[in-house]
Short mmCIF file of C-alpha atoms in Angstrom, two decimals:
data_model
loop_
_atom_site.label_atom_id
_atom_site.label_comp_id
_atom_site.label_asym_id
_atom_site.label_seq_id
_atom_site.Cartn_x
_atom_site.Cartn_y
_atom_site.Cartn_z
CA MET A 1 35.27 -25.59 23.65
CA ILE A 2 31.86 -26.78 23.19
CA SER A 3 30.17 -23.70 25.05
CA GLY A 4 29.96 -20.33 23.32
CA ARG A 5 28.95 -22.41 19.92
CA CYS A 6 27.22 -20.13 17.64
CA ALA A 7 23.20 -21.44 16.78
CA ALA A 8 24.63 -22.69 13.48
CA CYS A 9 27.63 -24.32 15.16
CA ARG A 10 25.31 -26.40 17.89
CA TYR A 11 22.59 -27.27 14.78
CA LEU A 12 25.73 -28.58 12.52
CA ARG A 13 27.18 -30.16 15.55
CA ARG A 14 30.87 -29.06 14.83
CA ARG A 15 33.44 -26.83 16.28
CA CYS A 16 32.77 -23.35 16.15
CA PRO A 17 36.07 -21.63 15.05
CA SER A 18 36.64 -17.89 15.85
CA ASP A 19 35.77 -16.68 12.43
CA CYS A 20 32.56 -18.43 11.94
CA ILE A 21 30.80 -17.01 8.73
CA PHE A 22 27.93 -17.38 10.78
CA ALA A 23 28.21 -16.76 14.68
CA PRO A 24 27.59 -12.55 14.35
CA TYR A 25 23.95 -13.74 12.72
CA PHE A 26 23.06 -16.44 14.51
CA PRO A 27 23.44 -16.35 18.47
CA SER A 28 22.97 -19.56 20.02
CA ASN A 29 19.90 -18.09 22.06
CA ASN A 30 18.44 -17.69 19.14
CA PRO A 31 18.63 -21.33 17.53
CA GLN A 32 15.28 -21.26 15.42
CA ARG A 33 16.60 -18.40 13.28
CA PHE A 34 19.47 -20.65 11.72
CA ALA A 35 17.05 -23.72 11.49
CA ALA A 36 14.54 -21.96 9.56
CA VAL A 37 17.68 -20.88 7.14
CA HIS A 38 19.15 -23.93 6.83
CA ARG A 39 15.83 -25.69 5.99
CA ILE A 40 14.97 -23.69 3.40
CA PHE A 41 18.35 -22.39 1.96
CA GLY A 42 20.88 -24.61 3.47
CA ALA A 43 23.80 -24.13 5.81
CA SER A 44 26.50 -24.28 3.18
CA ASN A 45 24.30 -22.14 0.92
CA VAL A 46 23.62 -19.27 3.22
CA GLY A 47 27.47 -19.03 4.53
CA ARG A 48 28.38 -19.01 0.52
CA MET A 49 25.95 -16.41 0.25
CA LEU A 50 27.40 -14.05 3.44
CA GLN A 51 30.96 -14.44 2.56
CA GLN A 52 30.38 -13.21 -1.06
CA LEU A 53 28.66 -10.05 0.97
CA PRO A 54 31.11 -7.17 2.28
CA PRO A 55 31.08 -7.58 6.08
CA ASP A 56 28.83 -4.07 6.48
CA LEU A 57 26.10 -5.76 4.59
CA ARG A 58 25.97 -9.43 6.09
CA ALA A 59 23.48 -8.60 9.18
CA GLN A 60 20.81 -7.55 6.72
CA ALA A 61 21.50 -10.18 4.29
CA ALA A 62 21.34 -12.79 6.89
CA ASP A 63 17.89 -10.85 8.39
CA THR A 64 16.18 -11.14 4.69
CA LEU A 65 17.07 -14.61 4.04
CA TYR A 66 15.36 -15.25 7.85
CA TYR A 67 12.57 -13.66 7.17
CA GLU A 68 12.07 -15.22 3.34
CA ALA A 69 12.73 -18.44 5.17
CA GLU A 70 10.01 -18.13 7.55
CA CYS A 71 7.61 -16.66 5.01
CA ARG A 72 8.53 -20.00 3.30
CA VAL A 73 7.99 -22.25 6.13
CA GLU A 74 4.49 -20.42 7.34
CA ASP A 75 3.53 -21.29 3.29
CA PRO A 76 5.50 -23.63 1.62
CA VAL A 77 3.11 -23.31 -1.48
CA TYR A 78 3.96 -19.45 -2.05
CA GLY A 79 6.29 -18.06 0.14
CA CYS A 80 7.37 -14.51 0.26
CA VAL A 81 5.03 -13.96 -2.56
CA GLY A 82 2.14 -15.11 -0.27
CA VAL A 83 2.86 -11.82 1.55
CA ILE A 84 3.51 -9.74 -1.74
CA SER A 85 -0.09 -10.62 -2.81
CA ARG A 86 -1.87 -9.63 0.18
CA LEU A 87 0.22 -6.26 0.44
CA HIS A 88 -1.42 -5.52 -3.43
CA GLU A 89 -4.80 -6.37 -1.67
CA GLN A 90 -4.10 -3.96 1.11
CA ILE A 91 -3.01 -1.69 -1.02
CA ASP A 92 -5.88 -1.95 -3.81
CA GLU A 93 -8.35 -1.59 -0.67
CA ALA A 94 -7.03 1.47 1.26
CA GLU A 95 -6.46 3.10 -2.58
CA CYS A 96 -10.63 2.81 -3.02
CA GLU A 97 -11.38 4.23 0.13
CA LEU A 98 -9.17 6.97 -0.22
CA ALA A 99 -11.00 7.69 -3.89
CA LYS A 100 -14.34 7.21 -2.17
CA THR A 101 -13.39 8.97 1.16
CA ARG A 102 -12.10 12.48 -1.11
CA ALA A 103 -15.51 11.82 -3.30
CA ASP A 104 -17.30 12.39 -0.28
CA ILE A 105 -15.29 15.78 1.19
CA VAL A 106 -15.86 17.23 -2.41
CA ILE A 107 -19.74 16.51 -2.46
CA ASN A 108 -19.88 17.85 1.20
CA SER A 109 -17.74 20.75 0.16
CA ASP A 110 -19.96 21.59 -2.42
CA ILE A 111 -23.31 21.29 0.16
CA GLY A 112 -21.56 22.76 2.58
CA GLN A 113 -20.41 25.61 0.61
CA GLN A 114 -23.88 26.30 -1.18
CA ALA A 115 -25.36 25.93 2.57
CA GLN A 116 -22.67 29.10 3.80
CA VAL A 117 -23.66 31.02 0.60
CA GLN A 118 -27.17 30.74 1.09
CA HIS A 119 -26.73 31.46 4.64
CA ILE A 120 -24.67 34.44 4.54
CA HIS A 121 -27.25 36.07 1.81
CA ASP A 122 -30.31 35.65 3.92
CA GLU A 123 -28.27 37.00 6.69
CA VAL A 124 -27.74 39.89 4.12
CA GLU A 125 -30.89 40.50 3.43
CA HIS A 126 -32.54 40.71 6.48
CA ASN A 127 -30.09 43.15 7.77
CA SER A 128 -30.98 44.87 4.96
CA SER A 129 -34.40 45.51 5.78
CA LEU A 130 -33.59 46.24 9.25
CA LEU A 131 -31.43 48.95 8.41
CA GLN A 132 -34.53 49.85 6.03
CA GLU A 133 -36.69 50.24 8.93
CA GLN A 134 -34.32 52.11 11.34
CA SER A 135 -33.77 54.33 8.86
CA ASN A 136 -37.43 54.72 8.41
CA VAL A 137 -37.59 55.23 11.72
CA GLY A 138 -35.04 57.43 12.45
CA GLN A 139 -36.56 59.83 9.74
CA THR A 140 -39.80 59.75 11.81
CA GLN A 141 -38.01 60.98 14.93
CA LEU A 142 -36.46 63.77 13.04
CA GLY A 143 -40.07 64.75 11.05
CA SER A 144 -41.42 64.54 14.40
CA SER A 145 -39.01 66.42 16.37
CA SER A 146 -38.64 69.47 13.86
CA MET B 1 9.49 -16.16 -15.05
CA SER B 2 6.81 -17.02 -17.20
CA ARG B 3 4.53 -20.20 -17.24
CA GLY B 4 5.11 -21.14 -20.60
CA SER B 5 9.07 -22.30 -19.75
CA THR B 6 7.19 -25.00 -17.70
CA ASN B 7 6.24 -28.24 -19.41
CA VAL B 8 3.52 -29.62 -16.86
CA GLU B 9 2.46 -32.34 -19.49
CA ASN B 10 5.80 -33.97 -18.99
CA ASN B 11 5.14 -35.79 -16.80
CA GLY B 12 8.39 -37.67 -16.06
CA GLY B 13 11.69 -36.76 -17.72
CA GLY B 14 14.49 -38.68 -19.32
CA SER B 15 13.63 -41.46 -21.70
CA GLN B 16 11.30 -39.61 -24.60
CA GLY B 17 12.27 -36.21 -24.42
CA GLY B 18 15.84 -35.90 -23.19
CA PRO B 19 16.80 -35.11 -19.99
CA CYS B 20 14.84 -31.82 -18.17
CA GLY B 21 16.19 -28.41 -17.63
CA ALA B 22 17.22 -29.24 -14.00
CA CYS B 23 18.96 -32.67 -14.66
CA LYS B 24 20.29 -30.80 -17.88
CA PHE B 25 21.98 -28.59 -15.82
CA LEU B 26 23.29 -31.01 -13.02
CA ARG B 27 24.53 -32.99 -15.69
CA ARG B 28 22.64 -36.44 -14.50
CA LYS B 29 20.22 -38.82 -15.75
CA CYS B 30 16.74 -37.42 -16.22
CA LEU B 31 14.82 -40.99 -14.35
CA ARG B 32 11.29 -41.45 -15.20
CA GLY B 33 9.23 -39.61 -12.18
CA CYS B 34 11.96 -37.02 -12.07
CA ILE B 35 10.18 -34.42 -9.43
CA PHE B 36 11.73 -31.14 -11.22
CA ALA B 37 11.02 -32.85 -14.93
CA PRO B 38 7.25 -31.17 -15.23
CA TYR B 39 8.12 -28.02 -14.53
CA PHE B 40 11.69 -27.19 -15.84
CA ASP B 41 11.81 -27.85 -20.05
CA SER B 42 15.17 -28.49 -21.09
CA ASP B 43 15.13 -24.78 -22.83
CA GLN B 44 14.45 -21.92 -20.28
CA GLY B 45 14.01 -24.26 -17.30
CA THR B 46 17.77 -24.87 -17.41
CA ALA B 47 18.42 -21.04 -16.71
CA HIS B 48 15.19 -21.23 -13.85
CA PHE B 49 16.64 -23.99 -12.12
CA ALA B 50 20.57 -22.48 -12.52
CA ALA B 51 19.25 -19.81 -10.03
CA VAL B 52 16.82 -21.72 -7.76
CA HIS B 53 20.02 -24.21 -7.70
CA LYS B 54 22.17 -21.48 -6.80
CA VAL B 55 19.95 -19.94 -4.09
CA PHE B 56 17.99 -23.07 -2.35
CA GLY B 57 20.06 -26.17 -3.79
CA ALA B 58 18.67 -29.18 -6.05
CA SER B 59 18.38 -31.02 -2.65
CA ASN B 60 16.08 -28.20 -0.80
CA ALA B 61 14.35 -27.65 -4.03
CA SER B 62 13.47 -31.38 -4.17
CA LYS B 63 12.41 -31.78 -0.57
CA LEU B 64 10.00 -28.09 -0.63
CA LEU B 65 7.99 -30.03 -3.82
CA LEU B 66 7.98 -33.19 -2.19
CA ARG B 67 6.04 -31.63 0.45
CA ILE B 68 3.32 -30.18 -1.42
CA PRO B 69 0.67 -31.98 -3.16
CA ALA B 70 1.02 -32.04 -6.88
CA HIS B 71 -1.33 -29.73 -7.96
CA LYS B 72 0.35 -27.20 -5.87
CA ARG B 73 3.42 -27.85 -6.96
CA LEU B 74 3.42 -25.39 -10.30
CA ASP B 75 2.60 -22.49 -8.79
CA ALA B 76 5.37 -23.50 -5.06
CA VAL B 77 8.44 -23.65 -8.58
CA VAL B 78 7.20 -20.18 -9.90
CA THR B 79 7.33 -18.44 -6.79
CA LEU B 80 10.14 -20.02 -5.55
CA CYS B 81 12.36 -19.01 -9.00
CA TYR B 82 10.48 -15.53 -8.59
CA GLU B 83 12.48 -15.60 -5.27
CA ALA B 84 15.69 -17.42 -6.46
CA PHE B 85 16.13 -14.99 -9.31
CA ALA B 86 15.55 -11.72 -6.67
CA ARG B 87 17.57 -13.03 -4.59
CA VAL B 88 20.12 -13.53 -7.75
CA ARG B 89 19.60 -9.91 -8.47
CA ASP B 90 20.03 -8.42 -5.04
CA PRO B 91 22.37 -10.45 -2.69
CA VAL B 92 21.25 -8.95 0.43
CA TYR B 93 17.71 -7.81 0.49
CA GLY B 94 16.59 -10.27 -2.01
CA CYS B 95 12.70 -10.03 -2.46
CA VAL B 96 11.91 -8.64 0.93
CA ALA B 97 13.00 -5.38 -1.10
CA HIS B 98 9.64 -5.27 -2.48
CA ILE B 99 7.45 -6.49 0.76
CA PHE B 100 9.48 -2.80 2.55
CA THR B 101 8.49 -0.94 -0.75
CA LEU B 102 4.91 -2.17 -0.11
CA GLN B 103 5.01 -2.14 3.60
CA GLN B 104 5.64 1.65 3.67
CA GLN B 105 3.13 2.17 1.04
CA VAL B 106 0.19 0.68 2.57
CA VAL B 107 1.61 2.56 5.88
CA ASN B 108 1.27 6.02 4.08
CA LEU B 109 -1.84 5.00 2.09
CA GLN B 110 -3.44 4.99 5.38
CA ALA B 111 -1.93 7.46 6.77
CA GLU B 112 -3.14 9.16 3.84
CA LEU B 113 -6.93 7.91 4.11
CA ALA B 114 -6.95 9.07 8.36
CA TYR B 115 -5.91 12.44 6.95
CA VAL B 116 -9.06 12.54 4.34
CA GLN B 117 -11.40 11.08 6.62
CA ALA B 118 -11.12 13.49 9.49
CA ARG B 119 -11.42 16.19 6.96
CA LEU B 120 -14.63 14.36 5.71
CA ALA B 121 -16.02 14.57 9.48
CA THR B 122 -14.80 18.15 9.71
CA PHE B 123 -17.36 18.67 7.08
CA GLN B 124 -19.69 16.61 8.60
CA ARG B 125 -19.41 18.24 11.62
CA LEU B 126 -20.42 21.69 10.33
CA PRO B 127 -23.38 23.30 12.30
CA PRO B 128 -26.33 22.92 9.48
CA PRO B 129 -27.41 27.04 8.96
CA SER B 130 -29.46 28.38 11.49
CA PRO B 131 -33.61 29.97 10.96
CA PRO B 132 -33.46 33.80 10.06
CA PRO B 133 -31.91 35.53 13.70
CA GLN B 134 -34.67 37.78 16.10
CA PRO B 135 -34.29 41.81 15.20
CA GLN B 136 -30.59 43.06 16.08
CA SER B 137 -28.84 46.44 16.16
CA LEU B 138 -26.86 47.63 13.33
CA HIS B 139 -23.92 47.10 15.42
CA SER B 140 -24.45 43.26 14.72
CA LEU B 141 -24.83 43.79 11.32
CA ALA B 142 -20.65 44.00 11.52
CA ASN B 143 -20.63 41.05 13.63
CA VAL B 144 -22.14 38.59 10.99
CA VAL B 145 -20.41 39.71 8.48
CA ALA B 146 -17.28 39.34 10.23
CA SER B 147 -18.49 35.39 11.47
CA SER B 148 -18.71 34.62 8.22
CA SER B 149 -14.96 34.99 7.42
CA ASP B 150 -14.67 31.74 9.96
CA LEU B 151 -15.93 29.38 7.38
CA VAL B 152 -13.44 28.36 4.68
CA PRO B 153 -13.94 29.10 1.92
CA ILE B 154 -13.55 25.82 -0.46
CA SER B 155 -10.84 27.29 -2.52
CA ASN B 156 -8.66 27.23 0.39
CA LEU B 157 -10.04 24.01 1.79
CA MET B 158 -8.85 22.52 -1.82
CA MET B 159 -5.76 23.70 -1.67
CA HIS B 160 -4.59 22.33 1.40
CA PHE B 161 -5.05 19.10 -0.32
CA ASP B 162 -1.54 19.70 -2.53
CA PRO B 163 0.94 19.74 1.13
CA LEU B 164 -1.01 16.56 1.71
CA GLN B 165 -0.28 14.43 -1.35
CA THR B 166 3.41 15.66 -1.96
CA GLN B 167 3.93 15.10 2.05
CA GLN B 168 2.36 12.06 2.46
CA CYS B 169 1.42 10.10 -0.69
CA ALA B 170 3.20 7.50 -1.91
CA GLY B 171 2.34 7.25 -5.53
CA GLN B 172 2.15 9.02 -8.11
CA GLU B 173 -1.06 8.06 -9.30
CA MET B 174 -2.45 9.41 -5.97
CA THR B 175 -0.72 12.56 -7.07
CA SER B 176 -2.56 13.20 -10.47
CA LEU B 177 -5.58 12.09 -8.89
CA PHE B 178 -6.05 15.21 -6.99
CA ASN B 179 -3.79 17.73 -8.49
CA PRO B 180 -6.00 18.79 -11.51
CA LEU B 181 -9.03 19.17 -9.33
CA ASP B 182 -6.60 21.33 -7.43
CA GLN B 183 -6.07 23.80 -10.24
CA GLU B 184 -9.54 24.33 -11.07
CA LEU B 185 -11.22 24.53 -8.02
CA ILE B 186 -9.32 27.87 -6.93
CA ASP B 187 -12.26 29.72 -8.00
CA GLY B 188 -14.52 27.33 -6.79
CA GLU B 189 -16.98 28.00 -10.27
CA ASP B 190 -17.43 24.27 -11.80
CA LEU B 191 -17.15 22.47 -8.53
CA GLN B 192 -20.31 20.66 -9.05
CA ILE B 193 -19.10 19.83 -12.44
CA LEU B 194 -15.68 18.48 -11.48
CA ALA B 195 -17.11 16.78 -8.21
CA ARG B 196 -19.77 15.29 -10.86
CA GLU B 197 -16.63 13.92 -13.14
CA PHE B 198 -15.00 12.48 -9.75
CA VAL B 199 -17.61 10.58 -8.36
CA SER B 200 -18.60 8.93 -12.03
CA ARG B 201 -14.76 8.12 -12.47
CA TYR B 202 -14.45 6.49 -9.37
CA LEU B 203 -17.59 5.53 -7.66
CA PRO B 204 -19.49 4.65 -11.30
CA GLY B 205 -22.53 3.16 -9.17
CA VAL B 206 -23.34 6.62 -7.16
CA ARG B 207 -25.55 9.07 -8.29
CA PHE B 208 -24.70 12.42 -8.06
CA ARG B 209 -27.49 14.77 -6.55
CA PRO B 210 -27.04 17.87 -7.73
CA PRO B 211 -27.62 20.16 -4.78
CA GLY B 212 -31.09 22.07 -4.70
CA PRO B 213 -31.75 25.86 -4.50
CA HIS B 214 -32.27 25.88 -0.52
CA GLN B 215 -30.86 22.67 1.51
CA ASN B 216 -32.50 21.67 5.14
CA PHE B 217 -29.44 20.23 7.11
#
């Protein structure tokens, strides 16, 4: 039966058996997926790698093989290593920015804390002088009433 | 894999130096102009080629290298060997496991960066100290003192970074970066000294301006 073949068997132009190792992971609606892994790893290598794994891990392995193959197709020289290198650069940039922002927080909080202390100090001083004035006024009134 | 295992001086295999590592593994005659010979010597190169052969296959590896300019082939061989060894070590994830880890690290760092940037914005939005207020009654004095507690002390703010570190930080180096400050800033006494050290440690080009007695905001 020609219809119902998986993408791998279609690509390889062969009959797709009922226990085809590729069928669960390379559906016919995504032919590009098998084309990529075939180009980089080869059908026999992929089949052997999947066969050697427990069935519950094969789907994950097929996905990562496809990811690696795509990286290598896009960048034939560096493949996944290029992706790793770019991620390290992103991490370095983020760490640098994080350190810089934390330094700014420390500086700003130091300035802010000093401003708070100064503000409270000014308030207390002003209200102390206000208390003194009101105390004087009170004494004057007591003196005049007696 | 070290580049020392490759032999870029040998432009062809075969007749003079014996078979290259690839042809030795494949047990075939190493012809002049062998595509693998410059990159797989007969010592460590054999083991490296074994991994490449197991994962990619000799034919696929050869086609890959032939499609790449000659001056880039060494880099390609190095990365192929890396991926091959990673796949041999981890047949399910290969080198993609490392990519997942790094991607997660990037996400964590970006979240942490967003958080501290929001905190910085909070500091920068605090209103400047107002000029001395108009004469008030005794009743308002209590209100002024009470409202000062709304301004969070620096020690409390710094302590908030500790849970951030444990919750969001992926790398140990980020935790070690901040925790020593947390302990020493609880009482806020050496804030200026620590701030100077922090800035000089991570931003050596930034001059730390000690605050004056009266700051205008």
